[in-house]
Tab-separated table of C-alpha atoms in Angstrom:
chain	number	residue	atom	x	y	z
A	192	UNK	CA	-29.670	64.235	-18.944
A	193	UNK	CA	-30.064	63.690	-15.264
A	194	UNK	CA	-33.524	62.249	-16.623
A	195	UNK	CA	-32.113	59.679	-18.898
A	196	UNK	CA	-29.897	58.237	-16.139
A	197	UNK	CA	-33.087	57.792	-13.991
A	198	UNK	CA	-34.426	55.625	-16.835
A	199	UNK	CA	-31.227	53.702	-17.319
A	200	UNK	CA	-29.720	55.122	-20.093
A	201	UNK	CA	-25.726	55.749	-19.439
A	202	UNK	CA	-24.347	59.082	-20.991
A	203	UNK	CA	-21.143	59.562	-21.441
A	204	UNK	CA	-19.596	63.309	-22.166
A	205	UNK	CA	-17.381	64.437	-24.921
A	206	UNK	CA	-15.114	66.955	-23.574
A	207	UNK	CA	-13.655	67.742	-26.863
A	208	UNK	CA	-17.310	68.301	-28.815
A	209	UNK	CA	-20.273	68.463	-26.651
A	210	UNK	CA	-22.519	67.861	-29.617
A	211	UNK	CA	-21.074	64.233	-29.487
A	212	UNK	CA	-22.501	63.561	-25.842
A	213	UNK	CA	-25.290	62.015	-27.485
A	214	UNK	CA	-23.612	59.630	-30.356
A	215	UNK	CA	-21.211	58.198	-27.283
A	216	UNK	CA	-24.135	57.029	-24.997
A	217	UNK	CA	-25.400	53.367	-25.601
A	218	UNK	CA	-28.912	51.837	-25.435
A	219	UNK	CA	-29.828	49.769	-23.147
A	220	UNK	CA	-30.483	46.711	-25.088
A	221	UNK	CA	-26.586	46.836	-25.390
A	222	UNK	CA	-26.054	47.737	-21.586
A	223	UNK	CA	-28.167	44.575	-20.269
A	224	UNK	CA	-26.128	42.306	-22.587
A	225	UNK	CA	-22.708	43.396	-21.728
A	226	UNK	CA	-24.211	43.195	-17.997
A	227	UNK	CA	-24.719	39.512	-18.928
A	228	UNK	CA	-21.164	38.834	-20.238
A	229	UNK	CA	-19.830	40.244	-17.237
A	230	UNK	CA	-22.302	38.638	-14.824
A	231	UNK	CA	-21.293	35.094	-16.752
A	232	UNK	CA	-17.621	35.882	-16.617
A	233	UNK	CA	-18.008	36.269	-12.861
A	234	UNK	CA	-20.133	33.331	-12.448
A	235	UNK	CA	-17.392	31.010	-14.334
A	236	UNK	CA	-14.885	32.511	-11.934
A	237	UNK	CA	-16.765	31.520	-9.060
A	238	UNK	CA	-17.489	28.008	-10.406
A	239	UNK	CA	-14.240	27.162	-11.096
A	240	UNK	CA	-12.933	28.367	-7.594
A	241	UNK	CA	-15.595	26.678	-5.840
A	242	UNK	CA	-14.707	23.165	-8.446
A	243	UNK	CA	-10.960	23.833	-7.539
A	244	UNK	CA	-12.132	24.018	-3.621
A	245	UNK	CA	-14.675	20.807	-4.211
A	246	UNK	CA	-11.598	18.849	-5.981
A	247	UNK	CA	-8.841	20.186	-3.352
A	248	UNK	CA	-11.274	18.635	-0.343
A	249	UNK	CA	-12.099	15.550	-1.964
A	250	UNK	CA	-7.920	15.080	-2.327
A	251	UNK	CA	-7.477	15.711	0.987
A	252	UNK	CA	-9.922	13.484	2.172
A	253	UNK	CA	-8.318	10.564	0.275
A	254	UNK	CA	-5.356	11.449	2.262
A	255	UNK	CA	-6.524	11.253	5.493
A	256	UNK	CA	-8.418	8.047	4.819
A	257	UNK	CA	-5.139	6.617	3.537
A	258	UNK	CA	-3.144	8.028	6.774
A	259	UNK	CA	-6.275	6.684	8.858
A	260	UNK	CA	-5.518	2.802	7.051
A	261	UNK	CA	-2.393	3.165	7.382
A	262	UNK	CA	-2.450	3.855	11.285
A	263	UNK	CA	-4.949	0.889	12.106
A	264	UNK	CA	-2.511	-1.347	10.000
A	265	UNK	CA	0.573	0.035	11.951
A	266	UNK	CA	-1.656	-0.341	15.560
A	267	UNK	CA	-2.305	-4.018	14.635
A	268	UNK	CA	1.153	-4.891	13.827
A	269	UNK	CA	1.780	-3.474	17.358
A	270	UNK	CA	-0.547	-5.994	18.211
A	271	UNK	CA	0.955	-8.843	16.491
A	272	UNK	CA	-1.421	-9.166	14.102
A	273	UNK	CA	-0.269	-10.326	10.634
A	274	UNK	CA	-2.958	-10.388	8.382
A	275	UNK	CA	-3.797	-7.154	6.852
A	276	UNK	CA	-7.301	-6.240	5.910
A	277	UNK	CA	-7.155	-4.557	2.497
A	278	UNK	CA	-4.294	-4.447	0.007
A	279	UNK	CA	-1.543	-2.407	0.665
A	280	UNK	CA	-1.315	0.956	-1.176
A	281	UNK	CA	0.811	4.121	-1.964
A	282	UNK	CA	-0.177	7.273	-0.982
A	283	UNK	CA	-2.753	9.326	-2.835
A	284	UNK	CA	-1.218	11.870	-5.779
A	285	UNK	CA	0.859	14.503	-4.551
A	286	UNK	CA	0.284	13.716	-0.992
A	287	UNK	CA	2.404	15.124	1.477
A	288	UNK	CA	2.201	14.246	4.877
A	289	UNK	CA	3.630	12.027	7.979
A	290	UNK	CA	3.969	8.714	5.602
A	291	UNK	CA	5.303	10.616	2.590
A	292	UNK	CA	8.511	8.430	2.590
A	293	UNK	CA	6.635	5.189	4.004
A	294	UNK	CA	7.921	2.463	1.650
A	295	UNK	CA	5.455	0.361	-0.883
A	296	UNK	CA	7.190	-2.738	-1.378
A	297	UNK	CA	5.106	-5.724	-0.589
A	298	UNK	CA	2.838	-5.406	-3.310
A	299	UNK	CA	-0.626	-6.508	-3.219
A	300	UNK	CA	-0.776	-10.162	-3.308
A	301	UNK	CA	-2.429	-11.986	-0.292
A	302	UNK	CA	-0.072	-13.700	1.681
A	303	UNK	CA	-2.022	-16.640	2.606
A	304	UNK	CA	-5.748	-17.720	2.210
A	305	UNK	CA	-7.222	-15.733	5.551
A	306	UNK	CA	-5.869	-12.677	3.662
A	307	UNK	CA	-7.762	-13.150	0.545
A	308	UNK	CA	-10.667	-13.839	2.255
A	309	UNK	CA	-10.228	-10.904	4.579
A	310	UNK	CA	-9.586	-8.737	1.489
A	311	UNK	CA	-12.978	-10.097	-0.807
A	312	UNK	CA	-14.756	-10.003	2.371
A	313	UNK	CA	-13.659	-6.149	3.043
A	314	UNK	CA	-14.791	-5.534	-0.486
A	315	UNK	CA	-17.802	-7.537	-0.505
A	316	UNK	CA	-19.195	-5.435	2.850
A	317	UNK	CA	-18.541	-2.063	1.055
A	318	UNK	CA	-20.753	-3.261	-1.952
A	319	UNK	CA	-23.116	-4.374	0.873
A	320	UNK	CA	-23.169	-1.476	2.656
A	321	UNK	CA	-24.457	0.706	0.216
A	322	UNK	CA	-27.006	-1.630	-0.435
A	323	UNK	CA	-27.807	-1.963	3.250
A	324	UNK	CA	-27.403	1.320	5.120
A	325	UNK	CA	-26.950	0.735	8.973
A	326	UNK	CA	-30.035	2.803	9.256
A	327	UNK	CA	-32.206	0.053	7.553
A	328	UNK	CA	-30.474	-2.006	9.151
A	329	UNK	CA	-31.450	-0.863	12.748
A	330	UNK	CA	-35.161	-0.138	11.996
A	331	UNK	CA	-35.115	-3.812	10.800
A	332	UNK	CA	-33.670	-5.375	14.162
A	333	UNK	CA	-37.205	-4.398	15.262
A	334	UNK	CA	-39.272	-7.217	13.494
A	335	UNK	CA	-35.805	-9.603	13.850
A	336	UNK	CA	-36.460	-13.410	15.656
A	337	UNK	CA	-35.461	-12.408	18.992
A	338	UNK	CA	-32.199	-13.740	20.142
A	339	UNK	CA	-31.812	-17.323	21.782
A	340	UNK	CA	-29.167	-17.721	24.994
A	341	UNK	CA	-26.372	-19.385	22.706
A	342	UNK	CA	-23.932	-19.324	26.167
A	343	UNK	CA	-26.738	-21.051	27.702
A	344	UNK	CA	-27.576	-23.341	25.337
A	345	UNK	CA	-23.945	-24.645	26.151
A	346	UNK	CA	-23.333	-24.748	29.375
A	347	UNK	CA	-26.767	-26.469	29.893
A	348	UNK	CA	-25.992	-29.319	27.276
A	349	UNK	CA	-22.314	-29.793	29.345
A	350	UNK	CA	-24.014	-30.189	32.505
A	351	UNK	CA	-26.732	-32.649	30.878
A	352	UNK	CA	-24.055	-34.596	29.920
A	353	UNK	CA	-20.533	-34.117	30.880
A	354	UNK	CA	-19.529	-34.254	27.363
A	355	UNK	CA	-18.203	-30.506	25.762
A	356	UNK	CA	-20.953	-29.611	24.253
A	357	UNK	CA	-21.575	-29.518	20.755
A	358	UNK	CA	-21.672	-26.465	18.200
A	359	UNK	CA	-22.428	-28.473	14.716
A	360	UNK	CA	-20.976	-26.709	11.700
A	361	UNK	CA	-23.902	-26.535	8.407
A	362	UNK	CA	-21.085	-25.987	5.425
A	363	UNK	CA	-20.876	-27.646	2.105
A	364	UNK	CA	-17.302	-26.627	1.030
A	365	UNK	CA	-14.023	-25.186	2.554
A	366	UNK	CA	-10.789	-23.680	1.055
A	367	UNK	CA	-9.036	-26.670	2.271
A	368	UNK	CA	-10.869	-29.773	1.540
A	369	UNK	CA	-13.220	-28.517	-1.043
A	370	UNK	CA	-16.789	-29.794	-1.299
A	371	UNK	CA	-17.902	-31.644	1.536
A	372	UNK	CA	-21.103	-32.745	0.853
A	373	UNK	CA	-22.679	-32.862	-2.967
A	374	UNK	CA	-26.359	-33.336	-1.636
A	375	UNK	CA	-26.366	-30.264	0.691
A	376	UNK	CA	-29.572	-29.080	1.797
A	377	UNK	CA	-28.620	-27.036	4.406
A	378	UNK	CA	-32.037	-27.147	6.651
A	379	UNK	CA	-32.190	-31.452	6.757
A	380	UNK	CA	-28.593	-31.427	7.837
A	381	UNK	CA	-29.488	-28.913	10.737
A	382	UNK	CA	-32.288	-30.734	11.551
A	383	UNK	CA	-30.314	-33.741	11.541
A	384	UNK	CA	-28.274	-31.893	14.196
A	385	UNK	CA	-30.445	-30.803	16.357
A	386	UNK	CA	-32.001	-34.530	16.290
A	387	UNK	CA	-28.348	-36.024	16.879
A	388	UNK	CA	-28.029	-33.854	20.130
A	389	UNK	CA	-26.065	-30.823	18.625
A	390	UNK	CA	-26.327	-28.022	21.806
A	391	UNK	CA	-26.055	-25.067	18.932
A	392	UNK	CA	-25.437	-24.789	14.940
A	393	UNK	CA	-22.613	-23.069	13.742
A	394	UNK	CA	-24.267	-22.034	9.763
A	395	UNK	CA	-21.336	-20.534	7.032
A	396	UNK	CA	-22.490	-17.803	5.186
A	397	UNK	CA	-19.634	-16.967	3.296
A	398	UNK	CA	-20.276	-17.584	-0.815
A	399	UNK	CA	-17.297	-17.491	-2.347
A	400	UNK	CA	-15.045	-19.487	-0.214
A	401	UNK	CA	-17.682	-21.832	1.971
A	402	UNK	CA	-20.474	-21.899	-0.839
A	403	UNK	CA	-22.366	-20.620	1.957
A	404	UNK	CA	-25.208	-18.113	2.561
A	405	UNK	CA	-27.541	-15.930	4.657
A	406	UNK	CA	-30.375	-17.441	2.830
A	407	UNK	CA	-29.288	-20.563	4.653
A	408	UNK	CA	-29.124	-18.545	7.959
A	409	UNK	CA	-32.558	-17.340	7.514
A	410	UNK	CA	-34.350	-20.499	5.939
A	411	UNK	CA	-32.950	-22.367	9.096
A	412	UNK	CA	-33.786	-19.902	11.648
A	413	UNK	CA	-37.439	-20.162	9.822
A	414	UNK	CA	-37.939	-24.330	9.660
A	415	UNK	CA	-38.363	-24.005	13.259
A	416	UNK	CA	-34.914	-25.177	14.693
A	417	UNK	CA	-34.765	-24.910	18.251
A	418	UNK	CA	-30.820	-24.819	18.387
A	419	UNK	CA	-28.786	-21.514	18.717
A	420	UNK	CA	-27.625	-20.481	15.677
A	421	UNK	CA	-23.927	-18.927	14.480
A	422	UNK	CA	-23.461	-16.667	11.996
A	423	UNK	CA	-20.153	-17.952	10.808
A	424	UNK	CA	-18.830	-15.376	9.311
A	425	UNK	CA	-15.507	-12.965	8.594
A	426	UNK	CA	-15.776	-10.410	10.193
A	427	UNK	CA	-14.028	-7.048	9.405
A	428	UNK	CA	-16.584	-4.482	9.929
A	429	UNK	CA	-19.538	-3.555	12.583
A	430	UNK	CA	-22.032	-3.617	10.270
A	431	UNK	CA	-21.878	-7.207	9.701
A	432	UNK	CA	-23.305	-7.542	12.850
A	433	UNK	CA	-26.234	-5.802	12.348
A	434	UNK	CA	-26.934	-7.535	9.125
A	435	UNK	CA	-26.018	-11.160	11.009
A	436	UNK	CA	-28.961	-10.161	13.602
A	437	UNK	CA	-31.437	-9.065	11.003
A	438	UNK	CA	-30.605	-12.654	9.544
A	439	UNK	CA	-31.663	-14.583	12.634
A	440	UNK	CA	-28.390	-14.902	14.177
A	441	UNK	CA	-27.892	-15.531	17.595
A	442	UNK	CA	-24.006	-15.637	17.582
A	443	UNK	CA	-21.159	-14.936	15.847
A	444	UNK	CA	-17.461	-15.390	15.876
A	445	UNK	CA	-14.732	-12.910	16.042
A	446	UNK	CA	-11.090	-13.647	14.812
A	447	UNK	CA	-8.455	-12.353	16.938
A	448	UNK	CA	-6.296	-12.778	13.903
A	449	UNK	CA	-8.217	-10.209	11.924
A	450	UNK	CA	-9.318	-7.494	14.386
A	451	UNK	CA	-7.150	-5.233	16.631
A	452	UNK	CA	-8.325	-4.906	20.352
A	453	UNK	CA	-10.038	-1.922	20.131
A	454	UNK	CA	-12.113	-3.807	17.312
A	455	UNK	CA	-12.926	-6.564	19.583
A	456	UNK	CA	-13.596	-4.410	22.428
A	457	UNK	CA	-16.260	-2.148	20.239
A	458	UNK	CA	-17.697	-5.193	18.670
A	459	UNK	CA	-18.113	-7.082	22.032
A	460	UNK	CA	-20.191	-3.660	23.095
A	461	UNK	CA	-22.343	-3.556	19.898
A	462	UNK	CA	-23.139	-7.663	20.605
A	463	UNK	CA	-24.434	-7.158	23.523
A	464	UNK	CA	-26.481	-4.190	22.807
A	465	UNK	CA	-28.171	-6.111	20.194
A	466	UNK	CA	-28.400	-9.200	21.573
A	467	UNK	CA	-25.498	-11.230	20.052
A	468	UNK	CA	-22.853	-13.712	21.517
A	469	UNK	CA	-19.762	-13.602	20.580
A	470	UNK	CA	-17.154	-16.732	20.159
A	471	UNK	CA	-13.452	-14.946	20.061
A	472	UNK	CA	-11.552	-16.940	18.271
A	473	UNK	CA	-7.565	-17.573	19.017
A	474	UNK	CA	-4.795	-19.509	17.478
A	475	UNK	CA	-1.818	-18.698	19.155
A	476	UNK	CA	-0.235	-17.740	22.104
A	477	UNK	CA	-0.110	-14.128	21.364
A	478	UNK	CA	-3.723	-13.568	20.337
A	479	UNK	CA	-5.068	-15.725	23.865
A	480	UNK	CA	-2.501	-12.913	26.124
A	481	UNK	CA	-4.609	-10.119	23.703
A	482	UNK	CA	-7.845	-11.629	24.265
A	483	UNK	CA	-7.268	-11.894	27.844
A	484	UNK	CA	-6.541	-9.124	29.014
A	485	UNK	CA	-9.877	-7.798	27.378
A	486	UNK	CA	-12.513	-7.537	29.683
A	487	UNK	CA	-16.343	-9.345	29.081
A	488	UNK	CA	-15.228	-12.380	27.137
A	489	UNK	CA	-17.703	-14.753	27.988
A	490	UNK	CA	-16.782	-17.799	24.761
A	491	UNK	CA	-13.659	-18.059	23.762
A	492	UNK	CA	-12.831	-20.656	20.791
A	493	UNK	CA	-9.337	-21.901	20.212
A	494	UNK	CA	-8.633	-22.763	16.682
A	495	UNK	CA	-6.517	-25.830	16.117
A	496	UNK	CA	-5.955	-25.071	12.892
A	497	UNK	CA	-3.596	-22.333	11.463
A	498	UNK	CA	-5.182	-19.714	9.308
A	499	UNK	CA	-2.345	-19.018	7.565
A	500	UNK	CA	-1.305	-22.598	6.471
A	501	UNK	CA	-4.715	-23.995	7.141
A	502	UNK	CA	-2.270	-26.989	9.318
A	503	UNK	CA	-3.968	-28.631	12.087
A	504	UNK	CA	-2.782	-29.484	15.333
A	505	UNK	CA	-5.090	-29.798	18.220
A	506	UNK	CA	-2.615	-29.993	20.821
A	507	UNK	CA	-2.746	-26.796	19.965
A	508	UNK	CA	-5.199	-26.521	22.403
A	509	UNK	CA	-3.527	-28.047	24.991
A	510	UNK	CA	-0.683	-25.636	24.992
A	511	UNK	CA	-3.014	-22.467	24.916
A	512	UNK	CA	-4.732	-23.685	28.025
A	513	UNK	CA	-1.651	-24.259	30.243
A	514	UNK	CA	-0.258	-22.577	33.079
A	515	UNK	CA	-1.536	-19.002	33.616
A	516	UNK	CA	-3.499	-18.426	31.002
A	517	UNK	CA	-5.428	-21.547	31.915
A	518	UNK	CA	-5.854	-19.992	35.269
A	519	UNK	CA	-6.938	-16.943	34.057
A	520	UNK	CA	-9.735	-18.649	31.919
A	521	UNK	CA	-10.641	-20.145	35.049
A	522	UNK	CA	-11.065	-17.216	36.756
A	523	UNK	CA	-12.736	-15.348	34.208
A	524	UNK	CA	-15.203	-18.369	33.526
A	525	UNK	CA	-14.855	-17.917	30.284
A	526	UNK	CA	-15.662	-20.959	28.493
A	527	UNK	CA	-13.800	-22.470	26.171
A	528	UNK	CA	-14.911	-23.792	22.528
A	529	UNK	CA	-12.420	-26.371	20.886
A	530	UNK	CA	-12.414	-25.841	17.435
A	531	UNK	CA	-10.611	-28.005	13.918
A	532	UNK	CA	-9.300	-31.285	14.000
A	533	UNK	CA	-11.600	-33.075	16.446
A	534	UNK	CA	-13.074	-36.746	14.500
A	535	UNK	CA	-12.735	-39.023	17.163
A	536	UNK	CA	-14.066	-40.094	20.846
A	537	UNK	CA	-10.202	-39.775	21.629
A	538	UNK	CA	-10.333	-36.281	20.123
A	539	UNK	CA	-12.739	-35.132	22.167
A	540	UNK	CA	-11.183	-36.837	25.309
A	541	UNK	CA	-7.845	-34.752	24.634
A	542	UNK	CA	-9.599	-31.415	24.828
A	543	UNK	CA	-11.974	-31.593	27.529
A	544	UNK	CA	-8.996	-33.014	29.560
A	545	UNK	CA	-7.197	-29.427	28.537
A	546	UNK	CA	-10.343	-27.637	30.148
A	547	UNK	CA	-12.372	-27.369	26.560
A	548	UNK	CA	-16.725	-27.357	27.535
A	549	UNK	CA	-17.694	-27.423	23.908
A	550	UNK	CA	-16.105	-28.271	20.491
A	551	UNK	CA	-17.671	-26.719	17.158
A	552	UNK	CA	-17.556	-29.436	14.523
A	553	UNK	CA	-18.151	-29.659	10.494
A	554	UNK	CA	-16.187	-31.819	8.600
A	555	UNK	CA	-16.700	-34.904	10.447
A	556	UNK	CA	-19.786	-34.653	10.869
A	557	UNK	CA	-21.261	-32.823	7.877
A	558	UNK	CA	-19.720	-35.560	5.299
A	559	UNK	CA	-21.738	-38.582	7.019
A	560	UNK	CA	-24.508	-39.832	4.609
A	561	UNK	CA	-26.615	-39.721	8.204
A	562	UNK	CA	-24.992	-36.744	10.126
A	563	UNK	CA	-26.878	-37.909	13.298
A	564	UNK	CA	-25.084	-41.167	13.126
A	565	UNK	CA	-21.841	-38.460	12.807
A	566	UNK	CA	-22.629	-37.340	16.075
A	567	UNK	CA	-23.052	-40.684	17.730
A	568	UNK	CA	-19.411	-41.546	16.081
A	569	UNK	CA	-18.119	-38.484	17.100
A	570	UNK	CA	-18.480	-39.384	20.446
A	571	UNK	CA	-18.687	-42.549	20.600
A	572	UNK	CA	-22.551	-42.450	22.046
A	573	UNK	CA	-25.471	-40.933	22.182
A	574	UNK	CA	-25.640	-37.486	23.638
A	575	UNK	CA	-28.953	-36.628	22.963
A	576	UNK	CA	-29.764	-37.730	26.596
């Protein structure tokens, strides 16, 4: 018996009849399959735990990134800002947490056009993203057109000629006013620009709002224009700035309406390690005090136009650049871009008066037939010096 066990084979005793020991034991054939059932059994067990683990982690990750949104929305309220950058939303299924009572009721509508172009843009980056890894994007700074002094290029066209300097928009369309220009070819009219005395070029590459592109960015940076160039751009996410560089850009602008300090602050870091200037952009009394008090601001652009209303008013300007916070600008020497609203020689008069060194300008000039001409009317001469 002890011999059959060796071999595998399982006997099992009859204590009533001995002479059944050997009709009770099984062969092994039959052993080795119910091994199998058992071993399957055990497997499915373990499966299903390890699916119910898998499916329990993936839940809680969905709540954390909805606590984590919620938080940055709650810090930039703090912060006065009002647009939000993706669509409100409840809380994941059964979640239960710090926000489980927080109330849903302002539904998901976009309360004015920055915030539906915040929200396509945050959309249109995660599509992008996975496209794009960072990681390709940082091996492909390496064969990137290295980056032109955009600061410099404006502060040495002011001193040339005591006029603000001018940052000369390429852009076919806007939410606002619609198509601009019909016959838009996007590398004449920077040429036309740079010919007309233009210090930098300020080149939309927004599609579905601006009809614009980063095939524009590159094909421009690639005809051999001389000017600065500026990605302009919404920005909601770091990456963009990689991709903006990889593109040719030399600048890019950075809405105070959209990001919360610490964005600005980790942005301004990344720009610089990369080789990037960045225009800040303000509109209102609030967002200047923010930007202010953040430290290695170099251009800071004041928008005359609201972003929520899309209203302009440039003594809007005016108003931001008054008192203390003109003094501080002063002492920071930041310089300041004018920005919306400007058509005239008298335009241009009322914001270098308020302290403005250069203006960025589209519509005016973009919708002239001969957009050097634009830049002569603009300011009411020549400035190519």
């Amino acid at each position: 018996m002890e011999a059959l066990m060796h071999i595998g084979f399982r006997v099992y005793s009859d204590s009533i009849n001995p002479s059944s020991r050997f009709r009770s034991w099984k062969s092994p054939s039959i052993l080795m399959e119910g091994r199998r059932t058992n071993l399957t059994c055990i497997r499915a067990q373990q499966n299903g735990a390890l699916t119910a683990t898998s499916d329990s982690l993936v839940e809680e990750l969905k709540c954390k990134e909805w606590e984590i949104g919620v938080l940055k929305e709650e810090i930039a309220a703090t912060q006065g800002i009002r647009i939000r950058r993706q669509p409100p939303t409840g809380p994941p299924l059964h979640y239960v947490g710090p926000f489980e009572f927080r109330l849903q009721n302002e539904g998901n509508t976009p309360r004015n056009i920055l915030e539906e172009i915040v929200w396509n843009k945050d959309t249109e980056v995660t599509q992008m993203k996975e496209q794009f890894p960072i990681s390709s994007l940082k091996k492909a700074l390496e064969n990137a057109p290295p980056p032109r002094d955009f600061l410099g290029a404006l502060k040495a066209s002011y001193l040339r000629t005591g006029l603000p300097a001018l940052i000369a928009e390429v852009k076919k369309a806007s939410p606002s006013r619609g198509v601009l220009r019909e016959d838009f070819h996007p590398v004449e009219v920077a040429q036309a620009y740079e010919k007309g005395g233009a210090a930098c070029l300020s080149v939309l590459t927004d599609a579905k709002y601006f009809q614009g592109s980063f095939e524009n960015l590159e094909a421009i940076r690639n005809a051999g224009v001389k000017c600065p160039l500026l990605c302009k751009e919404f920005v909601v996410d770091a990456w963009q700035l990689y991709y903006a560089r990889t593109k040719g850009a030399d600048g890019v602008l950075l809405i105070a309406a959209v990001l919360s300090d610490l964005d600005i602050k980790y942005m301004l870091k990344i720009c610089k390690m990369i080789g990037l200037t960045a225009i800040v952009e303000v509109h209102d009394e609030n967002e200047m005090d923010r930007m202010l008090a953040i430290d290695g601001i170099e251009l800071l652009g004041i928008n005359n136009r609201n972003l929520e209303t899309f209203e302009v008013d440039i003594s809007n300007t005016k108003k931001l650049l008054e008192g203390k916070r003109g003094e501080t600008i002063r002492q920071k020497d930041i310089l300041v871009v004018g920005e919306s609203g400007l058509f005239t020689p008298a335009d241009i008069a009322y914001v270098q008066e308020a302290g403005v060194k250069a203006i960025l300008v589209g519509e005016s000039i973009v919708k002239q037939k001969d957009p050097t001409k634009g830049i002569r009317d603009l300011f009411g001469k020549d400035i190519l010096g």
